[in-house]
mmCIF file of C-alpha atoms and ligand atoms in Angstrom:
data_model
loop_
_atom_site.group_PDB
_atom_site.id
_atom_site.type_symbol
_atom_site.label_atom_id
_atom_site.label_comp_id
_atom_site.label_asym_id
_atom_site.label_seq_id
_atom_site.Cartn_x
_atom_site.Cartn_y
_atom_site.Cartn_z
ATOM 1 C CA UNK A 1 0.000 0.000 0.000
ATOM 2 C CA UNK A 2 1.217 3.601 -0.282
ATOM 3 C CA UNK A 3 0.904 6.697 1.830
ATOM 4 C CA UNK A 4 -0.524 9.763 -0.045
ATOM 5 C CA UNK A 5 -1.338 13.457 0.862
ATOM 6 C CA UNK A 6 -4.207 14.843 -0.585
ATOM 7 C CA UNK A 7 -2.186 18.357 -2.394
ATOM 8 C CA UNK A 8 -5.862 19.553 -4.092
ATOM 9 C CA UNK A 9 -9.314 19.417 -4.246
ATOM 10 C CA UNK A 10 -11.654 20.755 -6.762
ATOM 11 C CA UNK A 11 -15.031 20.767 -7.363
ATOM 12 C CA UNK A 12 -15.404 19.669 -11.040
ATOM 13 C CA UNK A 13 -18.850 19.902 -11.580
ATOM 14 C CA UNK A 14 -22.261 19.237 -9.373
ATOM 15 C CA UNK A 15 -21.359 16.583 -7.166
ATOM 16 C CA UNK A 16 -18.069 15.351 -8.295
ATOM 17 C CA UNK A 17 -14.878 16.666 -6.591
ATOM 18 C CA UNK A 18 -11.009 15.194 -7.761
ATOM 19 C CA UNK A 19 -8.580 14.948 -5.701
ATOM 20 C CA UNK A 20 -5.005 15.690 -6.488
ATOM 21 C CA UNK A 21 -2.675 12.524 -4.278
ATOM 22 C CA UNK A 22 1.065 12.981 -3.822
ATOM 23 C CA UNK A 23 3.544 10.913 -2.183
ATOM 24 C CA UNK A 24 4.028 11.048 1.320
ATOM 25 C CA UNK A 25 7.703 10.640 1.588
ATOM 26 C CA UNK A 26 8.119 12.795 -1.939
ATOM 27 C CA UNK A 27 9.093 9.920 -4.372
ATOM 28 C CA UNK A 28 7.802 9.186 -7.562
ATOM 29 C CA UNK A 29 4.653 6.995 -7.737
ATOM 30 C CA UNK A 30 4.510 3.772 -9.153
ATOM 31 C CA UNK A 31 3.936 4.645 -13.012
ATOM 32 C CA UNK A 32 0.669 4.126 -14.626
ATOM 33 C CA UNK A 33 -1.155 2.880 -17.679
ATOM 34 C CA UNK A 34 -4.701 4.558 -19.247
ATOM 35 C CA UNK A 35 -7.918 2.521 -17.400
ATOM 36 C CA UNK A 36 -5.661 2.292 -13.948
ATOM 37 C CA UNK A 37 -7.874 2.339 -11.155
ATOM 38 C CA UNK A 38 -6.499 2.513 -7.716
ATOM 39 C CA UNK A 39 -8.257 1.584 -4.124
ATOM 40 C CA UNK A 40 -8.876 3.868 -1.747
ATOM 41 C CA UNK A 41 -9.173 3.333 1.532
ATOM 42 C CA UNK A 42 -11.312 6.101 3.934
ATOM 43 C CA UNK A 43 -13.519 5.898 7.058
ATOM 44 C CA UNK A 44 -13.042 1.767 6.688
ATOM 45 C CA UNK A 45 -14.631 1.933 3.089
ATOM 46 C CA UNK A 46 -12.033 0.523 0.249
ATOM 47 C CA UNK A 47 -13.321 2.058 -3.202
ATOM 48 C CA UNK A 48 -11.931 1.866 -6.611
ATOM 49 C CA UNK A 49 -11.208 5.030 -8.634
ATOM 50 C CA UNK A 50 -9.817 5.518 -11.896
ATOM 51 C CA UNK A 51 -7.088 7.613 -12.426
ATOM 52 C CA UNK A 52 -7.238 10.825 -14.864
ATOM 53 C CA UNK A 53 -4.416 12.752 -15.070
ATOM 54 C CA UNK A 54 -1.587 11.975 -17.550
ATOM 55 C CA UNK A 55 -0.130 8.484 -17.423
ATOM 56 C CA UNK A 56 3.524 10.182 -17.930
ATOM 57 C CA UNK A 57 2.908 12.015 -14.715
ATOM 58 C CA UNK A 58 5.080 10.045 -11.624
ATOM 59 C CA UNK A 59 4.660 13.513 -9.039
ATOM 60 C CA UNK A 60 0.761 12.724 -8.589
ATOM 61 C CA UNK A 61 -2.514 10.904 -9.546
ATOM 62 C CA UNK A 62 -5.757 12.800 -9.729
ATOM 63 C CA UNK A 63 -8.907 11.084 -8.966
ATOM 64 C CA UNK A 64 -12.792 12.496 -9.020
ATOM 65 C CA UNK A 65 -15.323 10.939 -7.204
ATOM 66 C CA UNK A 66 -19.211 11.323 -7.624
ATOM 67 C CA UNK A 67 -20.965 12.176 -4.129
ATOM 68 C CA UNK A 68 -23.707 9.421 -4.511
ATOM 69 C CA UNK A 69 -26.979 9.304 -2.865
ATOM 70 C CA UNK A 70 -26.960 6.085 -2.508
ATOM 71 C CA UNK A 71 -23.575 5.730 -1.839
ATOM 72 C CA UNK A 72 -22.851 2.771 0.784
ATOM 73 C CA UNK A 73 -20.344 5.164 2.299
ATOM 74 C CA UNK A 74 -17.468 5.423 -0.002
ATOM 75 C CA UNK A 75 -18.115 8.481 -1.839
ATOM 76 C CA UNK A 76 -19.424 10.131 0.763
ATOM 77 C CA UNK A 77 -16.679 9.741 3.197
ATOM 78 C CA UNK A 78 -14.506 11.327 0.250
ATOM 79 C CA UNK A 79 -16.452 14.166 -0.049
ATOM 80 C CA UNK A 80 -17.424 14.863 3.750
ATOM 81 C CA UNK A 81 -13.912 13.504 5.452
ATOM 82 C CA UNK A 82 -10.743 14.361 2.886
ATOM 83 C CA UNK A 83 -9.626 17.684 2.895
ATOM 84 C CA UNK A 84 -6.172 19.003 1.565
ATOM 85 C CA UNK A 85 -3.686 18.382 3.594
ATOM 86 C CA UNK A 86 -4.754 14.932 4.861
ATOM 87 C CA UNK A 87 -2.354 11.317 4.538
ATOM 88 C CA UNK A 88 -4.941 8.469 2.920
ATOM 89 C CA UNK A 89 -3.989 4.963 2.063
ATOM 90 C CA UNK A 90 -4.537 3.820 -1.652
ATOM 91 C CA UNK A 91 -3.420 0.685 -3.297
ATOM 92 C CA UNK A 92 -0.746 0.972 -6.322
ATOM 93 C CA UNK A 93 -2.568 1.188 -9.514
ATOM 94 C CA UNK A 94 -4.251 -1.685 -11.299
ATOM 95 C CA UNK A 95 -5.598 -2.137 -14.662
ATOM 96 C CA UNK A 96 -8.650 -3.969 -15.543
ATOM 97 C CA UNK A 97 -10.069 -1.903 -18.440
ATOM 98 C CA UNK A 98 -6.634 -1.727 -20.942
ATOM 99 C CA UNK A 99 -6.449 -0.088 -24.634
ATOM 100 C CA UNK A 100 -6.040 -2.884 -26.815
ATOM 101 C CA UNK A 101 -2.990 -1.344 -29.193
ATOM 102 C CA UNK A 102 -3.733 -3.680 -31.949
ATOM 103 C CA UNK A 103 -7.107 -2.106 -32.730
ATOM 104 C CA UNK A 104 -7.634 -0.108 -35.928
ATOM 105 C CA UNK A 105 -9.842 2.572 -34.429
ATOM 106 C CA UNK A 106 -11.059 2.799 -30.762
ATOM 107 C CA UNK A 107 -14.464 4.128 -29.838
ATOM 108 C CA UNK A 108 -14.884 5.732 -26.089
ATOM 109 C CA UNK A 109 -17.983 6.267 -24.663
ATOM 110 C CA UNK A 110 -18.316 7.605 -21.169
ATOM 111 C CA UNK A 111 -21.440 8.541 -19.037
ATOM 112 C CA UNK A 112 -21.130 10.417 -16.587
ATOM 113 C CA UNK A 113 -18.017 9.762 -13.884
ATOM 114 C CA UNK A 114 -17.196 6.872 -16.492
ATOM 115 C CA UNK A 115 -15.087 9.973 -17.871
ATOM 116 C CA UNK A 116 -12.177 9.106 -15.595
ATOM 117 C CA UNK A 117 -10.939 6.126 -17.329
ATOM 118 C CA UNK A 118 -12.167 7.370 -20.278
ATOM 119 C CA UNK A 119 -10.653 10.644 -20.575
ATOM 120 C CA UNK A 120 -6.912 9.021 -19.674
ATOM 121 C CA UNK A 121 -7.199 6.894 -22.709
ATOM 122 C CA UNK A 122 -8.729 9.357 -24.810
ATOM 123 C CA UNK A 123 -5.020 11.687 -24.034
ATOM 124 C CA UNK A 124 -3.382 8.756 -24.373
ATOM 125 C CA UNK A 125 -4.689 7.538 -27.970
ATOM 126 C CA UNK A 126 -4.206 11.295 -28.701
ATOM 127 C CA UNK A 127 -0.759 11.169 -27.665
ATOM 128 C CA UNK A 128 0.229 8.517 -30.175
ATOM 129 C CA UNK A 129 -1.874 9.750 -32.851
ATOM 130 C CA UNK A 130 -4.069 6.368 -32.668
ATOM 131 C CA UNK A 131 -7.479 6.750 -34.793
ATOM 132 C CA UNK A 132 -10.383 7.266 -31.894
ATOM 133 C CA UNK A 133 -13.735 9.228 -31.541
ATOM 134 C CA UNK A 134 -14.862 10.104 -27.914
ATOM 135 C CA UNK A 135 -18.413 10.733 -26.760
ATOM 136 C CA UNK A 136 -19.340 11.770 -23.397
ATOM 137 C CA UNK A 137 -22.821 11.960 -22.102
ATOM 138 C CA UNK A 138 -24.193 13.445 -18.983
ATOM 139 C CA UNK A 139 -27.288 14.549 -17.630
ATOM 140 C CA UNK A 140 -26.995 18.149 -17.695
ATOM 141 C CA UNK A 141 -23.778 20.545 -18.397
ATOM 142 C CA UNK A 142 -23.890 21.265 -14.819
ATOM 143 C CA UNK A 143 -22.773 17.679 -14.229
ATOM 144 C CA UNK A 144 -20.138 17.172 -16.948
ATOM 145 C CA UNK A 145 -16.853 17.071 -14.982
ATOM 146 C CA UNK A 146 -13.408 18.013 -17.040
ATOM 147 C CA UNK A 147 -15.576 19.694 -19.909
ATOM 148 C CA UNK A 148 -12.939 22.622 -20.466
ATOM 149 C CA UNK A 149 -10.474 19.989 -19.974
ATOM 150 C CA UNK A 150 -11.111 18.227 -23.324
ATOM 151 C CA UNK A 151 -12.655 21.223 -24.982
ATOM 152 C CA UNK A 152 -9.567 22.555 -25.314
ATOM 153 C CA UNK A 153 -7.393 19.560 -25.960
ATOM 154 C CA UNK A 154 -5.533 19.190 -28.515
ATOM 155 C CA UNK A 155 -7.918 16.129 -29.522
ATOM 156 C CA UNK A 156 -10.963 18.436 -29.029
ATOM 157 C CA UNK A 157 -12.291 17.562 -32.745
ATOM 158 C CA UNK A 158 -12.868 13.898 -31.879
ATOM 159 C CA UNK A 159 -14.762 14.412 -28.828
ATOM 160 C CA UNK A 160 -18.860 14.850 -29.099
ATOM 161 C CA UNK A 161 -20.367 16.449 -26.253
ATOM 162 C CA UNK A 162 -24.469 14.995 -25.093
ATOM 163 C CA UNK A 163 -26.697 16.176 -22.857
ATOM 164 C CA UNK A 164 -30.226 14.042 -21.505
ATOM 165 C CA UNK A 165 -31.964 17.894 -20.986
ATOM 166 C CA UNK A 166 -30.297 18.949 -24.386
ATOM 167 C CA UNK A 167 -31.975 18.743 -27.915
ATOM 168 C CA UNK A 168 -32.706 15.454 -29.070
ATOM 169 C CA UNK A 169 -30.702 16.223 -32.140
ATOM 170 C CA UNK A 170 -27.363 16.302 -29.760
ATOM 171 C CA UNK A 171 -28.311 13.433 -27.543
ATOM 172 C CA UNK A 172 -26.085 10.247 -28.233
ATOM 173 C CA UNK A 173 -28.151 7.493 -30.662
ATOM 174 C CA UNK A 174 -26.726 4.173 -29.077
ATOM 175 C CA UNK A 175 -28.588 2.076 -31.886
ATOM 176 C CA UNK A 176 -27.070 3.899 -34.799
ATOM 177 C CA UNK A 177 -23.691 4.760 -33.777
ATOM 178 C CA UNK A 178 -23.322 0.939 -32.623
ATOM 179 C CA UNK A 179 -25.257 -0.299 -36.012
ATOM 180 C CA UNK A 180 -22.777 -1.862 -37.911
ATOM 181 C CA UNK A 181 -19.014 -3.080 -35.989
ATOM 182 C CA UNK A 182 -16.299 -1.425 -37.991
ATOM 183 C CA UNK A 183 -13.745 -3.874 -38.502
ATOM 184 C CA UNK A 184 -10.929 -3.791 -35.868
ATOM 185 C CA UNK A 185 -12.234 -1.236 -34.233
ATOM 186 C CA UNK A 186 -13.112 -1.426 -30.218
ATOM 187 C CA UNK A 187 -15.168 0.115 -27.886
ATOM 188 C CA UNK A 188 -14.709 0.822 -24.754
ATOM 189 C CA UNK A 189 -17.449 2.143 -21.968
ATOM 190 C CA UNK A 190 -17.382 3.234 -18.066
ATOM 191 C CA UNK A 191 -20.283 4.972 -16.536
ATOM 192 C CA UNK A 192 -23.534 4.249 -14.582
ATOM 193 C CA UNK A 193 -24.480 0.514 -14.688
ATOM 194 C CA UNK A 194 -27.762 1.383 -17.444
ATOM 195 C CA UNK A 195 -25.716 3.615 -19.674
ATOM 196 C CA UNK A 196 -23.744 0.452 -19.785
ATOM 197 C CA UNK A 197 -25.832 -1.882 -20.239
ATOM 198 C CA UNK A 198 -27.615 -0.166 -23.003
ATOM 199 C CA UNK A 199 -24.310 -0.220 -24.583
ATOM 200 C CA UNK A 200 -23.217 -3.464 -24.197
ATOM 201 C CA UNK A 201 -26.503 -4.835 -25.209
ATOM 202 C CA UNK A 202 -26.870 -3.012 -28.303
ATOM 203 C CA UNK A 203 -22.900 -3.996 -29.612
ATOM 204 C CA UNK A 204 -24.076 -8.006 -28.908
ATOM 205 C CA UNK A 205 -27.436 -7.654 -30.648
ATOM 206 C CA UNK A 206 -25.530 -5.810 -33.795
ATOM 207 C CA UNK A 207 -22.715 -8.431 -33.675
ATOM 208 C CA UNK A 208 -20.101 -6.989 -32.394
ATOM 209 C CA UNK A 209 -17.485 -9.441 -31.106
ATOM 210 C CA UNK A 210 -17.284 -10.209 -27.859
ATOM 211 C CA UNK A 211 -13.469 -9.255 -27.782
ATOM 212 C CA UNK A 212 -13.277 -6.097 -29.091
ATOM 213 C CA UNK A 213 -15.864 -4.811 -26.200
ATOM 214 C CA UNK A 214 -14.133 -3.412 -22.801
ATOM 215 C CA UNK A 215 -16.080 -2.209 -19.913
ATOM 216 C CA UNK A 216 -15.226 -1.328 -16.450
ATOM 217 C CA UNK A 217 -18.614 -1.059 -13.884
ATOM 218 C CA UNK A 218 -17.750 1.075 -10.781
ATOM 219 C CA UNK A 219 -20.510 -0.009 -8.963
ATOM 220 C CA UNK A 220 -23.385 -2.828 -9.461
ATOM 221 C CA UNK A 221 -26.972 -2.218 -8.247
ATOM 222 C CA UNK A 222 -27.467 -3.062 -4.286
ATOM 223 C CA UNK A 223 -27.025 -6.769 -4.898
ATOM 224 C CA UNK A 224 -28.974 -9.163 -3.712
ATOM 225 C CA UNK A 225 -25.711 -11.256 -2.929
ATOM 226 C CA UNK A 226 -26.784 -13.473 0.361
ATOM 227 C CA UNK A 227 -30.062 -14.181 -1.245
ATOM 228 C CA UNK A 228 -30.606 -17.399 -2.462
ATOM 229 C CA UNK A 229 -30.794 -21.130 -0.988
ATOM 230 C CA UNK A 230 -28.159 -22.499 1.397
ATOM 231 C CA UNK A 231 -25.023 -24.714 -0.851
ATOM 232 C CA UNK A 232 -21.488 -25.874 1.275
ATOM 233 C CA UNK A 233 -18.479 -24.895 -0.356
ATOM 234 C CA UNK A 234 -15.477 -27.575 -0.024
ATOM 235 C CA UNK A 235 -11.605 -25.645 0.082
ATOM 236 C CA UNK A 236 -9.765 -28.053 -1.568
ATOM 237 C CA UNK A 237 -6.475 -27.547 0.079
ATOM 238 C CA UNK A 238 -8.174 -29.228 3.373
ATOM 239 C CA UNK A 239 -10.807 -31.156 2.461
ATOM 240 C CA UNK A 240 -13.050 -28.674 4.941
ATOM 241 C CA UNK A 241 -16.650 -28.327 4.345
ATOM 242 C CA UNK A 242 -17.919 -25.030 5.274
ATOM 243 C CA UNK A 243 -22.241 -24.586 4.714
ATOM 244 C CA UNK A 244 -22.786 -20.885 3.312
ATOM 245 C CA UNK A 245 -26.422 -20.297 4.754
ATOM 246 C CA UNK A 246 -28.985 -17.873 3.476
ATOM 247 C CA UNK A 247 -28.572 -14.764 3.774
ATOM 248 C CA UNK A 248 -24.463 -15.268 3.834
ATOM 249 C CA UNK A 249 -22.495 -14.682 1.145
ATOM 250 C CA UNK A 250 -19.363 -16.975 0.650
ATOM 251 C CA UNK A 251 -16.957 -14.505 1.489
ATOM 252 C CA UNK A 252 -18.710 -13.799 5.010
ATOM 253 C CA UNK A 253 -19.495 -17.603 5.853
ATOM 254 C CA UNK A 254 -15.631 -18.743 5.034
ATOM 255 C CA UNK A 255 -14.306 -15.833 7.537
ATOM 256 C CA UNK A 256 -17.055 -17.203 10.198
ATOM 257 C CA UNK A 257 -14.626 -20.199 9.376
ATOM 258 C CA UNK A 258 -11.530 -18.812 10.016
ATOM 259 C CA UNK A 259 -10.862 -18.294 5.985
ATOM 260 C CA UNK A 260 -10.212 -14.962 4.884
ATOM 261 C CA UNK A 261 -10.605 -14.229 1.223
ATOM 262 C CA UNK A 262 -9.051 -10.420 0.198
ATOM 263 C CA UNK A 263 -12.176 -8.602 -1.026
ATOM 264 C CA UNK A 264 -12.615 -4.500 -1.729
ATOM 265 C CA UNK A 265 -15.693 -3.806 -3.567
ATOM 266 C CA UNK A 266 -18.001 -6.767 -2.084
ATOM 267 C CA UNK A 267 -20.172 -6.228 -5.051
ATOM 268 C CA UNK A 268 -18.637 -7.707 -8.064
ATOM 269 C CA UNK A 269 -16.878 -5.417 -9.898
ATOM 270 C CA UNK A 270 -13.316 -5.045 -9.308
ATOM 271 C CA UNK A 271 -12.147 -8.723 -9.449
ATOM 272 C CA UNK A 272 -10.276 -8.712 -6.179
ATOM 273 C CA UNK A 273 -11.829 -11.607 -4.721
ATOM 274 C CA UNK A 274 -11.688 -14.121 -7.625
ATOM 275 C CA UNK A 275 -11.124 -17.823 -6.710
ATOM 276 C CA UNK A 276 -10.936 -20.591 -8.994
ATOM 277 C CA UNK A 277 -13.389 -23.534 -9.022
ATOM 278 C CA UNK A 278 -12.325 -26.633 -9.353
ATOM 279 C CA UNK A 279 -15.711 -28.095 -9.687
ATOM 280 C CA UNK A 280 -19.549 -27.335 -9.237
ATOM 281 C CA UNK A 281 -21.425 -24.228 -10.886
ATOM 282 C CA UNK A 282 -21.261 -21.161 -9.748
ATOM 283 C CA UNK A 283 -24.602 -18.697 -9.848
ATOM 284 C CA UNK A 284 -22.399 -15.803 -11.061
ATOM 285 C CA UNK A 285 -23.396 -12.273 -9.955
ATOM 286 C CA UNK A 286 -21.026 -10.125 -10.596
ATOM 287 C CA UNK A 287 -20.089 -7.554 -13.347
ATOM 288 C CA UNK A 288 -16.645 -8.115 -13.479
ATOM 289 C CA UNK A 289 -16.048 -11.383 -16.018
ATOM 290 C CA UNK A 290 -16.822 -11.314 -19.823
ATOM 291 C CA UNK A 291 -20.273 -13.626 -21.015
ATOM 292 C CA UNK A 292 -17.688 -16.473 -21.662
ATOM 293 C CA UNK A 293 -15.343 -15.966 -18.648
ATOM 294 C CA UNK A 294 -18.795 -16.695 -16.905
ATOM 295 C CA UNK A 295 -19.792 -19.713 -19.221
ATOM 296 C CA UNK A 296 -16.330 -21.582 -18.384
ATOM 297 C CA UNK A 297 -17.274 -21.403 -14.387
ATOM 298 C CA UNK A 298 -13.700 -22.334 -13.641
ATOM 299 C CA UNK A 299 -13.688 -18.999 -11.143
ATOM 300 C CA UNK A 300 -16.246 -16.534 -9.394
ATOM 301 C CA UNK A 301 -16.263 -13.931 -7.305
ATOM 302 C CA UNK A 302 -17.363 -15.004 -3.970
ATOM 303 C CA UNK A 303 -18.111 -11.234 -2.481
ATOM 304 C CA UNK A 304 -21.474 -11.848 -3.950
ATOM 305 C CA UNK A 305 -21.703 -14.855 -6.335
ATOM 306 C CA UNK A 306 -22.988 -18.165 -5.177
ATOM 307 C CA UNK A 307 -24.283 -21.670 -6.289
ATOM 308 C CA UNK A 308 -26.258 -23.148 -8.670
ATOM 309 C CA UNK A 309 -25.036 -26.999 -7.493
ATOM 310 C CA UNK A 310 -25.091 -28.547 -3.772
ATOM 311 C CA UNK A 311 -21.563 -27.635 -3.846
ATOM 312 C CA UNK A 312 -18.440 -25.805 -4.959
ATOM 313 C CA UNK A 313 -14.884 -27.066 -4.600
ATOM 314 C CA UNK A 314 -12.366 -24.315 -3.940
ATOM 315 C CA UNK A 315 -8.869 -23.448 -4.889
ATOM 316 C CA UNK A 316 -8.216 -22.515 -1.500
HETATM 317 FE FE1 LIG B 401 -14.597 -6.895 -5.727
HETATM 318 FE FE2 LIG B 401 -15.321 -9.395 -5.092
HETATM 319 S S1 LIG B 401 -14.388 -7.937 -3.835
HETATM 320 S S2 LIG B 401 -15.303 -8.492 -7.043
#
């Protein structure tokens, strides 16, 4: 893990603030790639946050975090506890959601604080004069976070600009942009979990293939993780049988065991948890694995998937 000072804090637009995180002892920070994400770790909530400033940069990372309503206290110890000046413990970055560099053409579409990712590899395609069109959609301009940052980059041209109280002739047509897959090229989409799904869904129903989609969720709906009926797990290192009840989700019923499993977001999205299955079928809930990660079932995410057989075997 590594120390960091909080140097700045802005408010980017309504209800987002980014933070500006240097090194406590004044080193450089571990470098970075565009679609790094790093943990954060305030008021006992670990959150993941993308990282939006320059990957060249070493001397800092800048996140932005959206003060959510229904926030289950992440975002909302950000904005109410960390004020410039304060130390806060973060994880070294980690990529999940990377720019595939063989592409032809890359399409990025943000909603909302999806722009964090987004915006790094939209400077970073720009940077290498790669072929890419960005569109960013928001609710209102009020809410559009770094809008004067990309206005006036130098890739300003490629970015579009929508708005849900706009025009309808400026709002962003899914359906038809997504109509036909140009060949090589890849799209790429962060934001809320419908923006994304609308996206996702359209590219499969026009035929895009599956690898030329990348996604990052920051968040899943409040999952209904302990519900379902009661299946044992087995950890195959010891033979053990532990029973995960109703209303338990694995991770919580193996550390009533006395087996901890390393989790962060406890809702399926950042992959931290992932264990391998050696056998039985996992009821997969989480956002995190592709369609056919999910149809292999040779892993899950035990924060908040479960069972669909009596039991799962463990690589534990
Ligand atoms: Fe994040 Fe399980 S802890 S996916």
């Amino acid at each position: 893990m590594i120390q960091v000072r909080v140097s700045a804090r802005a408010v980017e637009a309504e209800g987002i603030c980014s933070f500006e995180l240097v090194a406590v002892d004044g080193q450089p920070l571990p470098g970075f790639s565009a679609g790094s994400h790093v943990d954060v770790t305030v008021g006992g909530h670990t959150r993941q946050y993308s990282l939006c400033n320059d990957p060249k940069e070493t001397h800092r990372y800048l996140i932005a975090v959206l003060r959510e309503p229904t926030s289950r206290g992440g975002s909302e110890a950000m904005h109410a506890q960390v004020q410039v000046g304060d130390v806060v413990t973060i994880s070294p970055p980690k990529n999940h959601f990377t720019l595939a560099h063989d592409a032809r053409r890359h399409l990025l579409l943000a909603g909302g604080i999806g722009i964090t990712p987004i915006l790094c590899m939209a400077e970073r395609l720009a940077a290498t004069g790669a072929d890419f069109e960005l569109h960013y959609c928001t609710r209102s301009r009020d809410r559009m976070a770094f809008h004067d940052r990309i206005a006036n980059a130098a890739f300003a041209s490629k970015a579009q600009f929508h708005f849900d109280d706009g025009p309808p002739s400026q709002r962003f047509d899914i359906a038809a942009r997504l109509a036909t897959p140009g060949e090589g090229e890849h799209l790429y989409v962060c934001g809320p979990k419908g923006f994304m799904d609308a996206v996702l869904n359209t590219a499969r129903e026009k035929g895009w293939p599956e690898a030329q989609l990348h996604c990052e969720y920051f968040a899943a709906d409040p999952a209904p993780a302990s519900e379902g009926d009661a299946f044992e797990v087995q950890i195959a290192s010891s033979g053990r049988i532990v029973m995960v009840p109703a209303g338990k989700t694995v991770v919580q019923a193996l550390a009533d065991a006395g087996v901890d499993v390393q989790t962060s977001c406890e809702q399926g999205v950042c992959g931290t948890c992932i264990t391998r299955v050696l056998s039985g079928t996992p009821d997969h809930r989480d956002l995190y694995f592709t369609p056919e990660e999910h149809a292999a079932n040779d892993q899950f995410t035990p924060c908040c998937s479960r069972s669909k057989s009596p039991r799962l075997v463990l690589d534990l």
